[in-house]
Coordinates of C-alpha atoms and ligand atoms in Angstrom, one line a residue:
X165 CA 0.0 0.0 0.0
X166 CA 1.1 3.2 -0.7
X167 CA 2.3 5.6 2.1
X168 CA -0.4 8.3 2.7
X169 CA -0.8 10.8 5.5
X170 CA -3.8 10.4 7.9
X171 CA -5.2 13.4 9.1
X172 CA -7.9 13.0 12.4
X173 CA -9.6 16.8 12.3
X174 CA -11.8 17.9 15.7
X175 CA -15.1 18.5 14.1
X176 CA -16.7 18.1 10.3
X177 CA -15.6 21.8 9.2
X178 CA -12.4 21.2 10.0
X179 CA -12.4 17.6 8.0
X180 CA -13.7 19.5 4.7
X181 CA -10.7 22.1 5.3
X182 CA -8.7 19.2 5.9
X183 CA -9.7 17.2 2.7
X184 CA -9.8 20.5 0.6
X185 CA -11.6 19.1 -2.6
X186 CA -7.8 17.4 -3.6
X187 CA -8.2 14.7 -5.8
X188 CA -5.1 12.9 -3.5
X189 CA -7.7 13.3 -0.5
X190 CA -10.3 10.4 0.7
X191 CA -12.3 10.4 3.8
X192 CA -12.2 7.4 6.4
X193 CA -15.8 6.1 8.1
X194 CA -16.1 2.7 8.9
X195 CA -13.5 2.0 5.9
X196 CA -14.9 -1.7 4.8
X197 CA -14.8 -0.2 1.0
X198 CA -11.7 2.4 1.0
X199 CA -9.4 0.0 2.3
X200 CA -9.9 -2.6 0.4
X201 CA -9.4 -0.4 -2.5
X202 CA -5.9 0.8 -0.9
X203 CA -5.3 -2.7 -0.2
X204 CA -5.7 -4.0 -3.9
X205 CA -4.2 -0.4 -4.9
X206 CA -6.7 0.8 -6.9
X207 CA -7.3 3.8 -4.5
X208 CA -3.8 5.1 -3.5
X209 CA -5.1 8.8 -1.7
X210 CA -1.8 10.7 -0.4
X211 CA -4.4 11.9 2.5
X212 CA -6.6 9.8 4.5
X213 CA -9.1 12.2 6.6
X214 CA -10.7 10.2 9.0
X215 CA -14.0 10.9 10.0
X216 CA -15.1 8.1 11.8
X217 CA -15.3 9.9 15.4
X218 CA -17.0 12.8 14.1
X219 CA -20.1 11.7 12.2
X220 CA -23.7 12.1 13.4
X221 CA -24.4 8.1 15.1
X222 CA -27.9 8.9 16.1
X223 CA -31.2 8.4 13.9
X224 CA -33.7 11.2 15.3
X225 CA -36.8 11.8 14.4
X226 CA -37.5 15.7 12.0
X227 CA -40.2 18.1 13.2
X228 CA -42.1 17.1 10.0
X229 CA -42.6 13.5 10.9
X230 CA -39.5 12.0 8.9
X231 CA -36.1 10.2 10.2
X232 CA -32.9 11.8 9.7
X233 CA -30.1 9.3 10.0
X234 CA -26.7 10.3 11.0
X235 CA -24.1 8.9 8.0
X236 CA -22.2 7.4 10.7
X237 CA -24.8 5.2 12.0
X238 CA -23.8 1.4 11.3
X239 CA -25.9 -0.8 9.3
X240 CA -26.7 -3.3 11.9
X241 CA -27.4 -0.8 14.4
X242 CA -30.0 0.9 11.6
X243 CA -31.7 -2.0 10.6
X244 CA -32.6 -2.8 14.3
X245 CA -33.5 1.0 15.3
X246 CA -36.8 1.0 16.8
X247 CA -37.3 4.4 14.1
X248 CA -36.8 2.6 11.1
X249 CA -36.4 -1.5 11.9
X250 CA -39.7 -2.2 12.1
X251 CA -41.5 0.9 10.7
X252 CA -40.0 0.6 7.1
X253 CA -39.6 -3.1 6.0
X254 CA -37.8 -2.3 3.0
X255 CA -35.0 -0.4 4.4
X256 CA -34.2 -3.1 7.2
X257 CA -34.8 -5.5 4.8
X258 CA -32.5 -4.2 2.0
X259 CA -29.8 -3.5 5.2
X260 CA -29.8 -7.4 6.6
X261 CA -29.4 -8.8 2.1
X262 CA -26.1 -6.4 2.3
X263 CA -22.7 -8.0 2.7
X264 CA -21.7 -10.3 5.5
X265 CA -22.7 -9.5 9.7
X266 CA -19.4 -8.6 10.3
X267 CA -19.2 -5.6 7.5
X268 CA -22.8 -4.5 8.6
X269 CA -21.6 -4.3 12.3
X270 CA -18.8 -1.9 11.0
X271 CA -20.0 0.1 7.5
X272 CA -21.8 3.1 8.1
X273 CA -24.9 4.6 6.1
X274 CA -23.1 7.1 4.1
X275 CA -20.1 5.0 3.1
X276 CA -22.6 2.2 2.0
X277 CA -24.1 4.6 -0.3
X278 CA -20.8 5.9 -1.3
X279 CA -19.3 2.6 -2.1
X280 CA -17.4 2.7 -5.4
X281 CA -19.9 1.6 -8.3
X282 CA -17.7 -1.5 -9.8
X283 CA -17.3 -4.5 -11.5
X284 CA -14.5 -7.2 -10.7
X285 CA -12.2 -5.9 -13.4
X286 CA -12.3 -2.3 -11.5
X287 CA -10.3 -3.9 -9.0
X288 CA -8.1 -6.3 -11.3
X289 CA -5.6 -3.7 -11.9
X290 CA -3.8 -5.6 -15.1
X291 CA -7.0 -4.6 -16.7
X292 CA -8.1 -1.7 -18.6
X293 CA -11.1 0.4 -16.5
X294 CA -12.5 4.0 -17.9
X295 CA -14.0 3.9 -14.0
X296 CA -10.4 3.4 -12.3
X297 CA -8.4 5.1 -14.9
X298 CA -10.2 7.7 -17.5
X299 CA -9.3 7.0 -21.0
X300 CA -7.9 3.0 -20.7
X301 CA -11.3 1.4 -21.8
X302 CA -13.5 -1.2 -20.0
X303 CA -11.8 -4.3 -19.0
X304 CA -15.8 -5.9 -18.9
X305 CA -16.6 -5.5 -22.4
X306 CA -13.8 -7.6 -23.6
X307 CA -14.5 -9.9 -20.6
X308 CA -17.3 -11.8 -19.1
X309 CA -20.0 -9.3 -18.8
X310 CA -23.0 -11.7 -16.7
X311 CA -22.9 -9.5 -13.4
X312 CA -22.9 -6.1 -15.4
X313 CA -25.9 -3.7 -16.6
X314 CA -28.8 -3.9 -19.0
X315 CA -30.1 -0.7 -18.1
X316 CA -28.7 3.0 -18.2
X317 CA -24.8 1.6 -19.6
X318 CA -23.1 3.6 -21.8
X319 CA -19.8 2.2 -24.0
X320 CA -17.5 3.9 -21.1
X321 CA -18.9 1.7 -18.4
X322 CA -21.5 -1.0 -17.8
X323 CA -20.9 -1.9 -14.1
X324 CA -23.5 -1.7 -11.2
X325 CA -23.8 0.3 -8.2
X326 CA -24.0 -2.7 -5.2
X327 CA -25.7 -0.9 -2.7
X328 CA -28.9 -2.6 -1.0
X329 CA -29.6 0.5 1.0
X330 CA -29.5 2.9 -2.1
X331 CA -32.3 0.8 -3.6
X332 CA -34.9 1.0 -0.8
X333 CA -33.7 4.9 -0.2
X334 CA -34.5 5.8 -3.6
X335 CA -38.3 3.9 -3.6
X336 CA -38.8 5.6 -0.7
X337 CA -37.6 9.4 -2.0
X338 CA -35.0 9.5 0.6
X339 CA -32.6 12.6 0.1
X340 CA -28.9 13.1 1.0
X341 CA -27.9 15.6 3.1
X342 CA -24.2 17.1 2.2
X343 CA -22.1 19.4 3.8
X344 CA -19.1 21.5 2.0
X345 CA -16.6 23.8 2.1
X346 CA -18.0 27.3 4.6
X347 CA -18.9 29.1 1.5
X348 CA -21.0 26.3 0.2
X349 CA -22.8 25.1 3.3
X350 CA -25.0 22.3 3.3
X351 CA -27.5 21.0 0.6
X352 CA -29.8 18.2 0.0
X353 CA -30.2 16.0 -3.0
X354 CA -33.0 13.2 -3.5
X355 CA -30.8 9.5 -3.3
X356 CA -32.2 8.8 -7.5
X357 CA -30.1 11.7 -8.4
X358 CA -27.5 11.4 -6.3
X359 CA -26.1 7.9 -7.6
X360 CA -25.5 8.7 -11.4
X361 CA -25.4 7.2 -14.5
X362 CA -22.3 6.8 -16.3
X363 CA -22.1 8.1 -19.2
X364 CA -18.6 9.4 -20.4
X365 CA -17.5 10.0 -17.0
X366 CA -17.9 6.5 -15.2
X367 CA -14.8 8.0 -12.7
X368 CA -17.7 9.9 -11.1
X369 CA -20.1 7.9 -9.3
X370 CA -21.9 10.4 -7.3
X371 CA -23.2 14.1 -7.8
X372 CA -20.6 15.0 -4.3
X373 CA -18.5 18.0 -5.1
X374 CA -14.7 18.2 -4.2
X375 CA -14.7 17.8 -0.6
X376 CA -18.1 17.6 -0.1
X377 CA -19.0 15.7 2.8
X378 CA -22.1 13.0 3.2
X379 CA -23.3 14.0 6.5
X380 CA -27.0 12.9 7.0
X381 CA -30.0 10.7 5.4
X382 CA -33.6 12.0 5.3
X383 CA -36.5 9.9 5.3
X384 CA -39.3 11.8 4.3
X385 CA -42.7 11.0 7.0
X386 CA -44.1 9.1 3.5
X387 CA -41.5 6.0 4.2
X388 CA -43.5 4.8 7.4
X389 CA -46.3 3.2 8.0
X390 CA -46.5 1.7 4.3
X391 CA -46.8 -1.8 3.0
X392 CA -42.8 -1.9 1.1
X393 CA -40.8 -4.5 0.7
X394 CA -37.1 -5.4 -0.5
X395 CA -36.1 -8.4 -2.3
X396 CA -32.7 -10.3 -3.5
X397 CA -31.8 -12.4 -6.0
X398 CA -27.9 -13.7 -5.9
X399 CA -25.5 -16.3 -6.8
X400 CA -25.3 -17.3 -2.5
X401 CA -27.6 -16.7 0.4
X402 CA -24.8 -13.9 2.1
X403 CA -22.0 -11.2 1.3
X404 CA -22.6 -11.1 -2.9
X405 CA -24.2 -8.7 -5.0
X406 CA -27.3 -8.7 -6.1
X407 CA -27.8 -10.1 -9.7
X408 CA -31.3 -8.3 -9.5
X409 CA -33.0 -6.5 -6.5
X410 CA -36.4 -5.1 -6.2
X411 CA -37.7 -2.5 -3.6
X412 CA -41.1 -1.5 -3.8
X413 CA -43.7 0.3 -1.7
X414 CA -47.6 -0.2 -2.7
X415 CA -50.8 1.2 -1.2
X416 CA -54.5 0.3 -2.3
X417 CA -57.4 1.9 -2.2
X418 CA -60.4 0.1 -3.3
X419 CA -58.8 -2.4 -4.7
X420 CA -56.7 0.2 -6.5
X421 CA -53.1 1.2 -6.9
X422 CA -53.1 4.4 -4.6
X423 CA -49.4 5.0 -4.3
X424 CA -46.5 2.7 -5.7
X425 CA -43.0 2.8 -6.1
X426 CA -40.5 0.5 -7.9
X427 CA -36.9 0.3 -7.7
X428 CA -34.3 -2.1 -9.1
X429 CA -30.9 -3.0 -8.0
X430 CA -27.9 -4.6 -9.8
X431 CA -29.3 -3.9 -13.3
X432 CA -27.5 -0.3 -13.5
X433 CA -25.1 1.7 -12.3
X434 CA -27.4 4.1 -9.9
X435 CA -30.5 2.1 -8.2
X436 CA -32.9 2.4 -11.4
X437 CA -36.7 3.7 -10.2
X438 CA -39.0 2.3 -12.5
X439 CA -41.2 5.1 -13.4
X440 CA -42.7 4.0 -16.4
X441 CA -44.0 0.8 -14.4
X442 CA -45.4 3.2 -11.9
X443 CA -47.6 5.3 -14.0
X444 CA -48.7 2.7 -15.7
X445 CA -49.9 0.8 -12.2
X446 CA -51.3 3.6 -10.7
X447 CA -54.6 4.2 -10.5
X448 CA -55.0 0.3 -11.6
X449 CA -56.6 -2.5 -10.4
X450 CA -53.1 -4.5 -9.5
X451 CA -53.8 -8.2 -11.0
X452 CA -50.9 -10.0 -12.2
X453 CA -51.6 -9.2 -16.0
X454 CA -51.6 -5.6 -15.0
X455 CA -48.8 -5.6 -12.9
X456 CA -46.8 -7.9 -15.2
X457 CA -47.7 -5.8 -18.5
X458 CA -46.2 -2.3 -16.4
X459 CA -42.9 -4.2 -15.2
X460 CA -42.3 -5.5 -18.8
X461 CA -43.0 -2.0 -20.5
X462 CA -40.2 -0.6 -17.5
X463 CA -38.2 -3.6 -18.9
X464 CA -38.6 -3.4 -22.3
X465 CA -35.9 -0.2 -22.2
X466 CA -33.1 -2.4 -21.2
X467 CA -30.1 -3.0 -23.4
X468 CA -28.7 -6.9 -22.1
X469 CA -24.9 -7.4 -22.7
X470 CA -23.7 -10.1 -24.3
X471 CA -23.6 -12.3 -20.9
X472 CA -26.7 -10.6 -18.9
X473 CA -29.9 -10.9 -21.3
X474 CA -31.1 -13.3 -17.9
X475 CA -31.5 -10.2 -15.7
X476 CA -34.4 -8.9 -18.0
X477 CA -36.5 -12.1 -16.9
X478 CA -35.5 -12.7 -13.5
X479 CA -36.4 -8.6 -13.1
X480 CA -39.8 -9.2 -14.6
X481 CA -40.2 -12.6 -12.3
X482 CA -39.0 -10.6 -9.2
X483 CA -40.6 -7.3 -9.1
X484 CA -44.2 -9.4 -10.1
X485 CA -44.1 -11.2 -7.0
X486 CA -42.7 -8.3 -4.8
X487 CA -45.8 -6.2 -6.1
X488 CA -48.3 -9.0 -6.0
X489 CA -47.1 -9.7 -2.6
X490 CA -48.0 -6.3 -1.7
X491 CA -51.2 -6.4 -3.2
X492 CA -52.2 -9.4 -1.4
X493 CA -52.7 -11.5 -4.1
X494 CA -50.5 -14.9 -5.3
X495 CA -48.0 -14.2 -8.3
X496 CA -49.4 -15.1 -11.5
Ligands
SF4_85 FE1 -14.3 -0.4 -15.3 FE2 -16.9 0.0 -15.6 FE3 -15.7 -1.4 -17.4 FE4 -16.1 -2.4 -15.0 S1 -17.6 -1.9 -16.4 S2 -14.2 -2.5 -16.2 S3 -15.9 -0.6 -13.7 S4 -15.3 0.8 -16.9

């Protein structure tokens, strides 16, 4: 590993001084992604600031009815708060599906969503990655391409982002709540946006400016109290990726789709929220030809690779029995 310098600052201002928007700066939380990454040496920062003492641990409820969850608070300890555990299925659910008990125990909730979006070659550093170095190509393409994207790639990068907790966050409308540098203060963007697509800049997996700082999660009052739900579908029952993940929320009312909301994991590079499938449910009486119609038009947008064309199908499968489930009625 390369030698870096490691920086502990007294409180978050004095971490974003400390990190100053360098490109050879990385900040330290509960560290389960960044050091691997120094480890393999695909992340070789010449300034390690740690902020692992200094982020927010508590999840409090907001004067109008949400949850605001500190980005230090670990994933085990979240998906058993007493605020969210039991009072947001999906979220708890998509938190237990995520790596092994021992990373949950130590990974907080902002470094889970800031996780590098990758595929294996990213971290085979023999191989050519537009994500790890701009400009060298995509190690994928000419490679085995099964775990990869069908929806939202673009010929820079067709990797996915392997967050469970981003998934359920962006059904639910969650936003993220950044602090910068003293002259940009803090600001709030919705978790759908915040992930991005890659485009032709897949070394940019998040909208987080230079030395911005993820310092909170807000969950808006609409997450509780809702029938949602988060599925998995992977190659072993614990710490692997998903192949495809659902997380959806539905509400009837008279036997109609009042509110829904659809997201997928592991078929993009950001969680992908199936709007298309949602206008087309609501209103609707949610039988499985209805339901399984609006998932396949979502679906019908998705571009397979030449190892992946699976994931379309097992998407479709998936997301008709998470929203028939919901609806109370068997999959079709
Ligand atoms: Fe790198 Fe993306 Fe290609 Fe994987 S898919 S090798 S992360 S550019």
């Amino acid at each position: 590993m390369k030698a870096f310098a490691y920086v502990r600052p007294a409180d978050l201002a004095g971490a974003v001084e400390a990190h100053g928007g360098r490109p050879g700066s990385a900040y330290l939380a509960g560290g389960t992604n960044l050091v691997d990454l120094m480890k393999l040496g695909v992340a070789d920062p010449d300034t390690v600031v740690d902020v692992s003492r200094l982020l927010d641990g508590d999840v409090a409820r907001t004067a109008d009815g949400g949850v605001r969850i500190g980005a230090g608070v670990r994933n085990s300890d979240l998906a058993l708060h007493p605020l969210v555990g039991g009072r947001c299925p999906v979220v708890a659910q998509a938190l237990l599906s995520g790596a092994s008990a021992q990373i949950r125990n130590v990974a907080t909730t902002g470094g889970n969503l800031l996780q590098r979006t990758r595929c294996p070659y990213f971290q085979d550093t023999a191989k050519p990655c537009n994500k790890r170095r701009p400009g060298s190509g995509c190690g994928a393409l000419d490679g085995t391409t099964r775990d990869h994207a069908v929806l939202g790639h673009s010929p820079s990068c067709v990797a996915t982002h392997p967050s469970d907790l981003a998934v359920a966050l962006a059904a639910l409308d969650a936003e993220v709540e950044l602090l910068g540098p003293a002259d940009r203060g803090t600001r709030t963007v919705p978790v759908g946006d915040f992930i991005r697509l890659p485009g032709d800049r897949p070394d940019r997996d998040n909208l987080l400016e230079p030395g911005e700082l993820l310092t909170a999660v807000l969950l808006p009052p609409g997450a509780f109290g809702v029938p949602s739900r988060y599925r998995k579908v992977r190659d072993r029952s614990s710490y692997a990726f998903a192949l495809v993940s659902v997380a959806a929320v539905l509400e009837l009312s008279d036997g109609r789709v009042r509110r829904v909301a659809l997201a997928f994991g592991g078929l993009a590079h950001r969680p992908w929220r199936a709007l298309t499938a949602e206008e087309l449910l609501l209103g609707a009486e949610p039988v499985p030809a209805v339901v399984r119609t609006a998932v396949d038009a979502e679906l019908g947008r998705a571009r397979p690779l030449r190892d992946n064309a699976f994931k379309v199908e097992l998407a479709l499968n998936l997301a008709c029995e998470v929203l028939q489930g919901l609806a109370g009625a068997p999959p079709a």
